[in-house]
Coordinates of C-alpha atoms in Angstrom, one line a residue:
X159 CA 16.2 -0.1 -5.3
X160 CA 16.2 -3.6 -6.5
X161 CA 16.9 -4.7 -3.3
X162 CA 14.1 -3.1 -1.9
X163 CA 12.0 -4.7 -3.9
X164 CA 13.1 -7.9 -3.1
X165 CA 12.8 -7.6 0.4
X166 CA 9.3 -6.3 0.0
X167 CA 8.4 -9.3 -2.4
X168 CA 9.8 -11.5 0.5
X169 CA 7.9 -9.8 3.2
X170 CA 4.5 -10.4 1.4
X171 CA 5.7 -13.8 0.8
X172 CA 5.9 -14.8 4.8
X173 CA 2.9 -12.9 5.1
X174 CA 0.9 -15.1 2.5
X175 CA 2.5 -18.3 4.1
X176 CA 2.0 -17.6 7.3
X177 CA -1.8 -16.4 6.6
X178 CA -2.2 -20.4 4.7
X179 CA -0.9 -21.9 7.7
X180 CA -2.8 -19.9 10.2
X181 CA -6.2 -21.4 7.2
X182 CA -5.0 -24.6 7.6
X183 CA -4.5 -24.8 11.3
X184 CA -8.5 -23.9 12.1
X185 CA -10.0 -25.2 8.8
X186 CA -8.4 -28.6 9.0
X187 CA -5.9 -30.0 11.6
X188 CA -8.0 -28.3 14.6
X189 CA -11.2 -30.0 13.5
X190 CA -10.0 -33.5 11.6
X191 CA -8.5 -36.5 12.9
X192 CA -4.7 -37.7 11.1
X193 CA -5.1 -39.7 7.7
X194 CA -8.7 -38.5 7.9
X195 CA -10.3 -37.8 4.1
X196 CA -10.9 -34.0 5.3
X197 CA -6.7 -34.1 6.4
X198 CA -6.0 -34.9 3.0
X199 CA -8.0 -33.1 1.4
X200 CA -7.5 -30.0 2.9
X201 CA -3.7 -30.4 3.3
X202 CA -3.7 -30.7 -0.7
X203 CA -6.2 -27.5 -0.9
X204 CA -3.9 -25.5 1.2
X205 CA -1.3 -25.9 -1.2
X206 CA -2.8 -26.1 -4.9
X207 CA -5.0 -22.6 -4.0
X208 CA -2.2 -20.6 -3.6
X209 CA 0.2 -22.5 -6.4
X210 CA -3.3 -21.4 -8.8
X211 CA -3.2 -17.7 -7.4
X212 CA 0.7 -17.3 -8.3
X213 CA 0.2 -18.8 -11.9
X214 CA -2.6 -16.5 -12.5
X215 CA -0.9 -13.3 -10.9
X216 CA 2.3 -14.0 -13.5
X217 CA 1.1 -16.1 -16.3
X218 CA 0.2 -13.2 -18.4
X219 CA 3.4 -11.5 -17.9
X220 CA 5.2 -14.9 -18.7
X221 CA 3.6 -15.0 -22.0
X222 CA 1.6 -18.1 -21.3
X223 CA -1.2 -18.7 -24.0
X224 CA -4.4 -17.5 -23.0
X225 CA -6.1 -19.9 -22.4
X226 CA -3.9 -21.5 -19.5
X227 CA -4.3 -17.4 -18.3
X228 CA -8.1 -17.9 -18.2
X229 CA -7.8 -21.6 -16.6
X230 CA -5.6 -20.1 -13.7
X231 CA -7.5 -17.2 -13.4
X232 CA -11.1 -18.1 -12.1
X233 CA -9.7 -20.4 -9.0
X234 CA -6.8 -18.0 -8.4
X235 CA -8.0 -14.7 -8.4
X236 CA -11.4 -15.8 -6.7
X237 CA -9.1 -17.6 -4.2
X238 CA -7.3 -14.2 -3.0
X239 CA -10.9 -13.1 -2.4
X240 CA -12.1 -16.1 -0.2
X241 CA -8.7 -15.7 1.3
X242 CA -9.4 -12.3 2.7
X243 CA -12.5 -12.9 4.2
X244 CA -12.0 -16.1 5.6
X245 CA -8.9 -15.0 7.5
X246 CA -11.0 -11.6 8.4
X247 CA -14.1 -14.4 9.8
X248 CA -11.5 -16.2 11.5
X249 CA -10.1 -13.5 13.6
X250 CA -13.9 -12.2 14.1
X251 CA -14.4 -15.3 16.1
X252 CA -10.9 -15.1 17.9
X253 CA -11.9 -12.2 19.3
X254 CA -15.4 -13.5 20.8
X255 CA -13.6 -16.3 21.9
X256 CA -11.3 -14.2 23.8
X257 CA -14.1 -11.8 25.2
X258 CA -16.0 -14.9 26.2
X259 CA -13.1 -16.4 28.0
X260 CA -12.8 -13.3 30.0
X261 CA -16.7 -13.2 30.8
X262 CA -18.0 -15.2 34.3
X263 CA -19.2 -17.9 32.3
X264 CA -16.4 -18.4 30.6
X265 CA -14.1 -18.6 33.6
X266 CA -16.6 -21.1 35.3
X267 CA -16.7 -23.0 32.0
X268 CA -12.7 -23.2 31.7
X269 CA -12.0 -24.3 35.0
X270 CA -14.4 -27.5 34.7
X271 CA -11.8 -30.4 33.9
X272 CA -13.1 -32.9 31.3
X273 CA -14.5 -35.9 32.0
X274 CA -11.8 -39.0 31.3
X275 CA -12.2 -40.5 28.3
X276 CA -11.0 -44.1 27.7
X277 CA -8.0 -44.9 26.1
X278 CA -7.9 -46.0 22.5
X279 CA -7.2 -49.1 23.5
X280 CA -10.0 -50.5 25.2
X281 CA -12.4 -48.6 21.8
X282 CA -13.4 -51.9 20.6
X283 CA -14.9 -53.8 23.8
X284 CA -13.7 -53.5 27.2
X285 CA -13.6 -57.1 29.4
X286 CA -13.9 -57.1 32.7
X287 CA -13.1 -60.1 34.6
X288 CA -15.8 -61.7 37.2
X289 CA -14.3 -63.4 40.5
X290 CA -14.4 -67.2 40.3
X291 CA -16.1 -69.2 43.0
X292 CA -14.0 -72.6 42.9
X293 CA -16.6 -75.5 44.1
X294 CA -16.9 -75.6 47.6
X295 CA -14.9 -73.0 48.3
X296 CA -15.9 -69.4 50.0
X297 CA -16.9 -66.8 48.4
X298 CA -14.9 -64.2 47.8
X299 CA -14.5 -61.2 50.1
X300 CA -14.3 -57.7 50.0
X301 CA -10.7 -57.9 50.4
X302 CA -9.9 -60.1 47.2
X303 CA -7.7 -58.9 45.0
X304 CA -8.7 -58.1 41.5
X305 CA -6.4 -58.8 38.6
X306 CA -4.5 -56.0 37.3
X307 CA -6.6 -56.2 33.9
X308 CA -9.9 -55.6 35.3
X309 CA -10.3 -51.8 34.0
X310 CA -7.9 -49.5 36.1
X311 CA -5.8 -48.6 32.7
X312 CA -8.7 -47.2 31.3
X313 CA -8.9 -44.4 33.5
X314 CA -5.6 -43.8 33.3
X315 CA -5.3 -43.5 29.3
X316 CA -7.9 -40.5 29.4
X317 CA -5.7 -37.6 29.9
X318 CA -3.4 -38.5 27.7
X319 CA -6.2 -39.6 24.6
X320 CA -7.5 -35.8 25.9
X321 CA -4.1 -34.4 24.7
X322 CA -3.8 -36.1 21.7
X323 CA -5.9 -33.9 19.3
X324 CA -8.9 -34.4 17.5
X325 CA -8.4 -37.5 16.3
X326 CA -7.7 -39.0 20.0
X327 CA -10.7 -36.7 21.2
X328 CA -12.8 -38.4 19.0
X329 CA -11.9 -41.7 19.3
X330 CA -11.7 -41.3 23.5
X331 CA -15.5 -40.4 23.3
X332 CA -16.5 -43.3 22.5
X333 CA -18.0 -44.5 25.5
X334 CA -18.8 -48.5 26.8
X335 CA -21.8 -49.9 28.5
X336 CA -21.5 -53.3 30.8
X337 CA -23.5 -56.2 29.6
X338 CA -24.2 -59.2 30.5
X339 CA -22.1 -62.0 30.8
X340 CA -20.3 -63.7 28.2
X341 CA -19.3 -67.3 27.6
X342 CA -15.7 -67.2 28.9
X343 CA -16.8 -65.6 32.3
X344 CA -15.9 -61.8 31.3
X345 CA -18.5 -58.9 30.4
X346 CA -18.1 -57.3 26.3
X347 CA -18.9 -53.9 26.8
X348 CA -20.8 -52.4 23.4
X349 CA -19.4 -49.2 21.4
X350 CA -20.9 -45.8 22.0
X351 CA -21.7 -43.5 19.5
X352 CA -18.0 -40.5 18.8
X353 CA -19.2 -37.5 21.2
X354 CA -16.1 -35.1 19.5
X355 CA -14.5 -33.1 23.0
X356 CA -15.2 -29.9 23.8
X357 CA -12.7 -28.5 22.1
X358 CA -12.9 -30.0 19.1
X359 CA -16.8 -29.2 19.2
X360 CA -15.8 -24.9 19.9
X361 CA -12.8 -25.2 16.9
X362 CA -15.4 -26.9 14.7
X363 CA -18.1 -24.2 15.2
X364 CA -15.6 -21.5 14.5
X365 CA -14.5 -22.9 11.5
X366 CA -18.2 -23.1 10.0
X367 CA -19.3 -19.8 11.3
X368 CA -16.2 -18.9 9.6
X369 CA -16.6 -20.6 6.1
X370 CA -19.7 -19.1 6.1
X371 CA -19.3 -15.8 6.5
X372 CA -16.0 -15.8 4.5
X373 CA -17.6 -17.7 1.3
X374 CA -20.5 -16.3 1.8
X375 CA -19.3 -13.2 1.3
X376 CA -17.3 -13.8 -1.8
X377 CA -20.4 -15.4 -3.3
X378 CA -22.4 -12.6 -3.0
X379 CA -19.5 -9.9 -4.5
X380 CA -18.7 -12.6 -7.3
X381 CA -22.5 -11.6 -7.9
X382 CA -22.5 -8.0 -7.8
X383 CA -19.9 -8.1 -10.9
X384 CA -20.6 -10.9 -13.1
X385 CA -24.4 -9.3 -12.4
X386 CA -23.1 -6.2 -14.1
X387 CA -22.9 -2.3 -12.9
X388 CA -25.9 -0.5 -11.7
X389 CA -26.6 3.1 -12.8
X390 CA -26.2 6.1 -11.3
X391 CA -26.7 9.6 -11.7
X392 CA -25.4 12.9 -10.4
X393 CA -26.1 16.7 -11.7
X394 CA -23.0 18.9 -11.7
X395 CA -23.7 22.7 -11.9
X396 CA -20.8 24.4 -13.9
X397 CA -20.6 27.9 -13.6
X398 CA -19.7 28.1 -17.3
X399 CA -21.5 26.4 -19.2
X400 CA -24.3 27.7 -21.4
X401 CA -28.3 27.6 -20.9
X402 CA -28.3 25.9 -24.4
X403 CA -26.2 23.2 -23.0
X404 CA -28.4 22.6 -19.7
X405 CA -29.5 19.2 -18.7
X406 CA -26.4 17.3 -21.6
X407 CA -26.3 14.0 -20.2
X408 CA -22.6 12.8 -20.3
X409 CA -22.4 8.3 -19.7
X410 CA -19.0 8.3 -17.6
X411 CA -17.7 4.6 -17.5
X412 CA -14.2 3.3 -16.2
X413 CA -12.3 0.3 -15.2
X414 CA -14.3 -2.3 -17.6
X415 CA -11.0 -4.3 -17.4
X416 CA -11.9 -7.0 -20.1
X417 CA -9.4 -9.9 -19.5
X418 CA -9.1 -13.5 -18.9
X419 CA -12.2 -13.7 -16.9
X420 CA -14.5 -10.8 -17.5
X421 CA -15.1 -11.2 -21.3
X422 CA -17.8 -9.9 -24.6
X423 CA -20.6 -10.8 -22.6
X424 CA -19.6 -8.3 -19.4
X425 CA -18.8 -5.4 -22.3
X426 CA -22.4 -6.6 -23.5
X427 CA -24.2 -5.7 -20.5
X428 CA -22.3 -2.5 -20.1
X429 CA -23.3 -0.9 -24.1
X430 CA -26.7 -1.9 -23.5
X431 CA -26.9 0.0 -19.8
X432 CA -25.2 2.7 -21.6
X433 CA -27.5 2.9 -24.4
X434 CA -30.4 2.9 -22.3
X435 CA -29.9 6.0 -21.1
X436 CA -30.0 7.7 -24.0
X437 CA -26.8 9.8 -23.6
X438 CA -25.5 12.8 -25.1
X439 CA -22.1 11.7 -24.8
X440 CA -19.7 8.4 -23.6
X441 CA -17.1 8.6 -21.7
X442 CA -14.2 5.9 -21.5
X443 CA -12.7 6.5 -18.3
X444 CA -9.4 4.2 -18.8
X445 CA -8.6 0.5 -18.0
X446 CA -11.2 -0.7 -20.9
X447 CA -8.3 -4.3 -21.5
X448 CA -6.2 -6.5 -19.8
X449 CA -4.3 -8.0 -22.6
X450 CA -3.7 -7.7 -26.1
X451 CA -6.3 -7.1 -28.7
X452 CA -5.3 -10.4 -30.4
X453 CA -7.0 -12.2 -27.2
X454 CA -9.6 -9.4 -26.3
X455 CA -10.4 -8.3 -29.6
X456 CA -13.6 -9.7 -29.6
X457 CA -14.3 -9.5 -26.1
X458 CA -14.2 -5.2 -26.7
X459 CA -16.0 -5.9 -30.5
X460 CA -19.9 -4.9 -28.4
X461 CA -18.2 -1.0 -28.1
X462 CA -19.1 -0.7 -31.6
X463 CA -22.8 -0.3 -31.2
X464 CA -22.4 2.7 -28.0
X465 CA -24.9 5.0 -29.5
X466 CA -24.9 8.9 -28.3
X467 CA -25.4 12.0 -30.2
X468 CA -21.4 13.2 -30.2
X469 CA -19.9 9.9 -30.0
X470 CA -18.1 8.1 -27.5
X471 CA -14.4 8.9 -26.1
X472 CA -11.5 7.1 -24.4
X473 CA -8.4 8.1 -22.9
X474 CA -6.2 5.3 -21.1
X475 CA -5.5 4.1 -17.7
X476 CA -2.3 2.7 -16.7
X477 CA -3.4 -1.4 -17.1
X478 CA -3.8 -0.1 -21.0
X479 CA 0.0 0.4 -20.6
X480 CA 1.1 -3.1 -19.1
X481 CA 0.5 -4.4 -22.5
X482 CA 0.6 -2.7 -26.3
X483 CA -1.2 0.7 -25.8
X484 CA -0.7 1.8 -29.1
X485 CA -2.3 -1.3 -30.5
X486 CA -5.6 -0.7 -28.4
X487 CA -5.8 2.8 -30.0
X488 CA -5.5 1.8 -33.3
X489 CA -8.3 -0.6 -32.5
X490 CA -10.5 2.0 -31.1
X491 CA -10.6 3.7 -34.1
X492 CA -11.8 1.0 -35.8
X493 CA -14.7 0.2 -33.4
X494 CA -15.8 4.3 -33.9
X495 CA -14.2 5.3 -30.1
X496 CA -12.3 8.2 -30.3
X497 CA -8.9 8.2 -28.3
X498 CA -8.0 11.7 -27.2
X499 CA -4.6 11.4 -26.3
X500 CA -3.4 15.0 -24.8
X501 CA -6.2 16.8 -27.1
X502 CA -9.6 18.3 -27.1
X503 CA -12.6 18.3 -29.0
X504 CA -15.1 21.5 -29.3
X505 CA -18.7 20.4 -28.5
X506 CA -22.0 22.7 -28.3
X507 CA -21.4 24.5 -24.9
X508 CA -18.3 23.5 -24.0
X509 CA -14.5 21.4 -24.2
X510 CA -14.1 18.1 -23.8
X511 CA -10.5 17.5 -23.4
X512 CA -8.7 14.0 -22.1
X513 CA -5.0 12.9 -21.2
X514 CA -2.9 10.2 -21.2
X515 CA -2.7 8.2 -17.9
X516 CA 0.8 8.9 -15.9
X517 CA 2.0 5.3 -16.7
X518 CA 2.4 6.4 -19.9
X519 CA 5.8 8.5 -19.2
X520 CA 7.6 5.4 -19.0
X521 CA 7.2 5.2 -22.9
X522 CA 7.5 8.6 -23.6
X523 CA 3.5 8.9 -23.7
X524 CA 2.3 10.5 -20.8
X525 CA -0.1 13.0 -20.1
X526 CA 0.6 16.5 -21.2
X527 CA -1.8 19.1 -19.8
X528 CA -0.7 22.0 -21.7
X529 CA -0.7 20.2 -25.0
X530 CA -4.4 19.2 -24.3
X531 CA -5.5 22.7 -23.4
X532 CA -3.4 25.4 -24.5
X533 CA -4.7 28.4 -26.7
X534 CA -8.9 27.5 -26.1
X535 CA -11.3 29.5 -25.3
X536 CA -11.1 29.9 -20.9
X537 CA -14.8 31.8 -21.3
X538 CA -16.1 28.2 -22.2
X539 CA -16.2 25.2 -19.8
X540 CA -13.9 22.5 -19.9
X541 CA -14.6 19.3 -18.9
X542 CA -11.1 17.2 -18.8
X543 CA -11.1 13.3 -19.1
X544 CA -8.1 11.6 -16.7
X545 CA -8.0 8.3 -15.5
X546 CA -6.2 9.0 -11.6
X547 CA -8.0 11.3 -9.7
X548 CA -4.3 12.9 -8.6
X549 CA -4.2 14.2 -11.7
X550 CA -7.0 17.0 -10.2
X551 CA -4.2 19.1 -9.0
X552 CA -2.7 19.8 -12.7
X553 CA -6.4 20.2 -13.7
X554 CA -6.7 23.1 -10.4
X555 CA -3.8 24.9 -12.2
X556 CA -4.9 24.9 -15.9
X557 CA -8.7 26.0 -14.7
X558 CA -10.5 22.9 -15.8
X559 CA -13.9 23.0 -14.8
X560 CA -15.0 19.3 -14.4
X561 CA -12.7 16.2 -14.3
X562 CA -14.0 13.0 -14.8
X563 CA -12.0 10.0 -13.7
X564 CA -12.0 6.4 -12.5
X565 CA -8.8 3.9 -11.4
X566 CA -9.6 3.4 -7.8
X567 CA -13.2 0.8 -8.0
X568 CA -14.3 2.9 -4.5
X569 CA -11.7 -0.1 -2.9
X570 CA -13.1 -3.0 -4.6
X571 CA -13.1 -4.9 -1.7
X572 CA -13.7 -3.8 1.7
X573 CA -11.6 -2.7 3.5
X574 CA -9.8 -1.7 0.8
X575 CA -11.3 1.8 0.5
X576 CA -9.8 2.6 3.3
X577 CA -6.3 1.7 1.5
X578 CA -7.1 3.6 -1.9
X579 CA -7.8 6.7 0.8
X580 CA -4.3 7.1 1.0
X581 CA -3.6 7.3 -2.6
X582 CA -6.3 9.0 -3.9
X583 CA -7.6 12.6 -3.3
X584 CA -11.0 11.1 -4.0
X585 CA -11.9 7.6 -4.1
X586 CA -15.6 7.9 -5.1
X587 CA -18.0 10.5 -5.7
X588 CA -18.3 14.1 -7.0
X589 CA -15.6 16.4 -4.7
X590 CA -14.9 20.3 -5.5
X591 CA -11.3 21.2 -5.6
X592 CA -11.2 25.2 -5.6
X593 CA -12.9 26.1 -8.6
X594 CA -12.5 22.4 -10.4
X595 CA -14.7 20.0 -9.4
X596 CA -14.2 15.8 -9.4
X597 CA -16.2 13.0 -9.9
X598 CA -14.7 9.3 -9.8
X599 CA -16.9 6.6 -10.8
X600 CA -16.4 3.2 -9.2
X601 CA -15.7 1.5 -12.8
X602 CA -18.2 -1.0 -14.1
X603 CA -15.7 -4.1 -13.6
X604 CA -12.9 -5.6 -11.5
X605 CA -9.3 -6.3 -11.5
X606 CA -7.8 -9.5 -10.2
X607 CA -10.7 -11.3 -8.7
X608 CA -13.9 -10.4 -9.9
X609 CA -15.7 -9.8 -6.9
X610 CA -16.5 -6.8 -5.0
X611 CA -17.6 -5.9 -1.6
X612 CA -18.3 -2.3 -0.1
X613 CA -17.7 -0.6 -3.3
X614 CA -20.4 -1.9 -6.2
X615 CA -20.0 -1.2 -9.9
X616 CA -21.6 1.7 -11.4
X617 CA -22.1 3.3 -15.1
X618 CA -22.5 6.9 -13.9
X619 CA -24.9 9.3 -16.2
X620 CA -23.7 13.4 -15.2
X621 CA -25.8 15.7 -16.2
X622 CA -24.5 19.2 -16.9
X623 CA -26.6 22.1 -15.0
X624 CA -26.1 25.9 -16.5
X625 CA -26.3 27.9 -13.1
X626 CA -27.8 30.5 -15.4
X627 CA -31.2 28.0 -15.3

């Protein structure tokens, strides 16, 4: 098994070396010239981005202090997301470039050879030497020789100054004009302005069109998270449930994931959302922390003021897990959340009941489904609180009525819904399972970089429906 995971670590290794080098190769050798500031600077770039994305991936698990974790953090994790959408820009405009090469105009275009470009050589001023007319002597014919130096070598050097990449591309544009005579009998031909090749002009636009879309689009899912989850609301019908109980409005919130880079002022915007919509009841869907409560502490400290008529509840997810679970309970307490950990509580019209997340079993703490609903009342309805959505099939069996989970952020970023598909029964949305029925919010905050795309942030507000009204 460990060997497995070595080779699988190695795999993703060559595939995130090989994915910089493609970056590198159209963002900065197709389009610079050697030793050229952009060279240098990009060559270091290449390099440093992905040493920042490493230290931030392990530096919490290494036990570095937190503060080097939230230095690392902002340029690594946002890195992974430029990373993705530049390389998905870049092969965009591969593809148009190879449709385009395969289009009439494109074959007329490719079979065109360049004009020659003059050699580096003659860059600065080109001399051309005049015939001399010795005193008395004829003028010279069309047969006279001209010396060797007079400007064939030029012509020649083109090709090769063609071949030579940007930088000889560049420099090879510049083009000379004759003047007029000098004093020593030979004509100084002035410096055009660089016309880049081609070439160079096409690998330029592509990386630009590129950069563009790809930051772009980071920029504008960086937004959509730091700007905070929107609201949403969805009725759910339960056959069960009581006229009297009609209309309860239950706040369902998941996947805060306070941490090195989404802090107090993030759980800030989320308590008052929350509290504007004057709920019946909160929900803590799992993955509230990313760390210990020494560090995030007083990032979680805004939970205090959630104000609902029955409280607010929590049951973990499995990032509660990669640190000191127990300690984030005990915490809870203190901040008047209430941790239902494999239990339930009674409330007018119906159950509310929550497990432990499935990371749990590792320490002897996962979730136990007939612990949590064993010996209640199956007349009433039961609405179950579980992080995974996979835990609906358990749900199916014990004749839960409603489970309300998060874990999956509807894919975060596109196309990773399409990924979290194939782990997930449901990734977002309300789903019926038999006589159970699912909803998974998309969690009001982001792991790893905090950006989304496809897949916003939500607090969602479910309101119960008797089907007796």
């Amino acid at each position: 098994m460990a060997a497995v995971f070595v080779l699988i670590g190695l795999v993703v290794l060559g595939l995130l070396a090989g994915t910089h080098l493609y970056l590198w190769r159209r963002f900065v050798r197709d389009v610079s010239a050697p030793g050229s500031l952009w060279r240098r600077l990009g060559t270091v770039l290449a390099v440093l981005l992905p040493v920042t994305t490493l230290g931030a991936l392990v530096s919490g698990r290494a036990g570095a202090p937190f503060l080097v974790e939230q230095i690392l953090a902002w340029p690594g994790f946002l890195w992974l997301a430029c990373l993705l959408y530049l390389t998905l820009a870049l092969l965009a405009g591969e593809l148009v470039r190879f449709v385009l090469r395969r289009t009439p105009w494109g074959r007329a275009r490719s079979v065109q050879a360049p004009a020659a470009e003059p050699a580096p050589a003659v860059q600065e001023s080109a001399r051309v030497a005049e015939p001399v007319t010795p005193a008395g002597g004829p003028s010279p014919s069309a047969g006279t020789a001209v010396p060797a130096d007079a400007g064939p070598a030029a012509p020649e050097a083109g090709p090769a100054a063609a071949e030579a990449g940007p930088a000889a591309a560049d420099a090879g544009a510049t083009g000379s004009a004759v003047a007029g005579p000098s004093g020593d009998g030979a004509h100084t031909v002035p410096l055009a302005a660089p016309v880049p090749s081609r070439r160079v002009f096409l690998a330029r636009t592509l990386a630009v069109t590129a950069g563009a879309a790809g930051l772009g689009t980071t920029a504008a899912g960086a937004y959509s998270v730091l700007n905070g989850p929107t609201l949403k609301h969805v009725t759910v019908p339960l056959a069960k449930l009581g006229r009297r109980t009609h209309g309860y409005r239950v706040a369902v919130v998941s996947d805060i994931h306070l941490g090195p880079i989404l802090g107090r002022g993030h759980t800030r915007r989320i308590v008052d959302a929350i509290n504007g919509t004057q709920p019946d009841l909160v929900t803590i869907v799992g993955d509230l922390v990313d760390g210990s409560v020494a560090h995030l502490g007083p990032a979680a400290e805004p939970l205090r003021e959630l104000r609902s008529r029955h409280g607010t509840f929590f049951v973990t997810g499995n990032h509660e897990y990669f640190g000191d679970a127990r300690a984030w309970i005990d915490h809870l307490r203190e901040l008047n959340v209430h941790p239902l950990e494999n239990t339930r509580r009674e409330l007018p019209g119906f159950d509310l009941a929550g497990v432990n997340d499935l990371a749990g079993e590792d320490q002897g703490e996962g979730p136990d489904f007939d612990r949590a609903l064993r010996d209640r009342d199956t007349e009433r309805a039961c609405v179950l609180m579980a992080h995974q959505p996979v835990q609906i099939h358990e749900a199916v069996d014990h004749g839960v009525d409603l489970q309300l989970s998060g874990h999956t952020h509807g894919g975060q970023l596109w196309p990773g819904n399409h990924l979290a598909a194939l782990a997930n029964p449901t990734v977002a949305g309300l789903e019926r399972y038999g006589d159970t029925q699912l909803y998974v919010t998309r969690g009001a905050g982001a792991w790893g970089p905090p950006v989304r795309v496809g897949a916003d942030s939500d607090i969602t507000v479910v309101t119960l429906a008797a089907k007796q009204a």
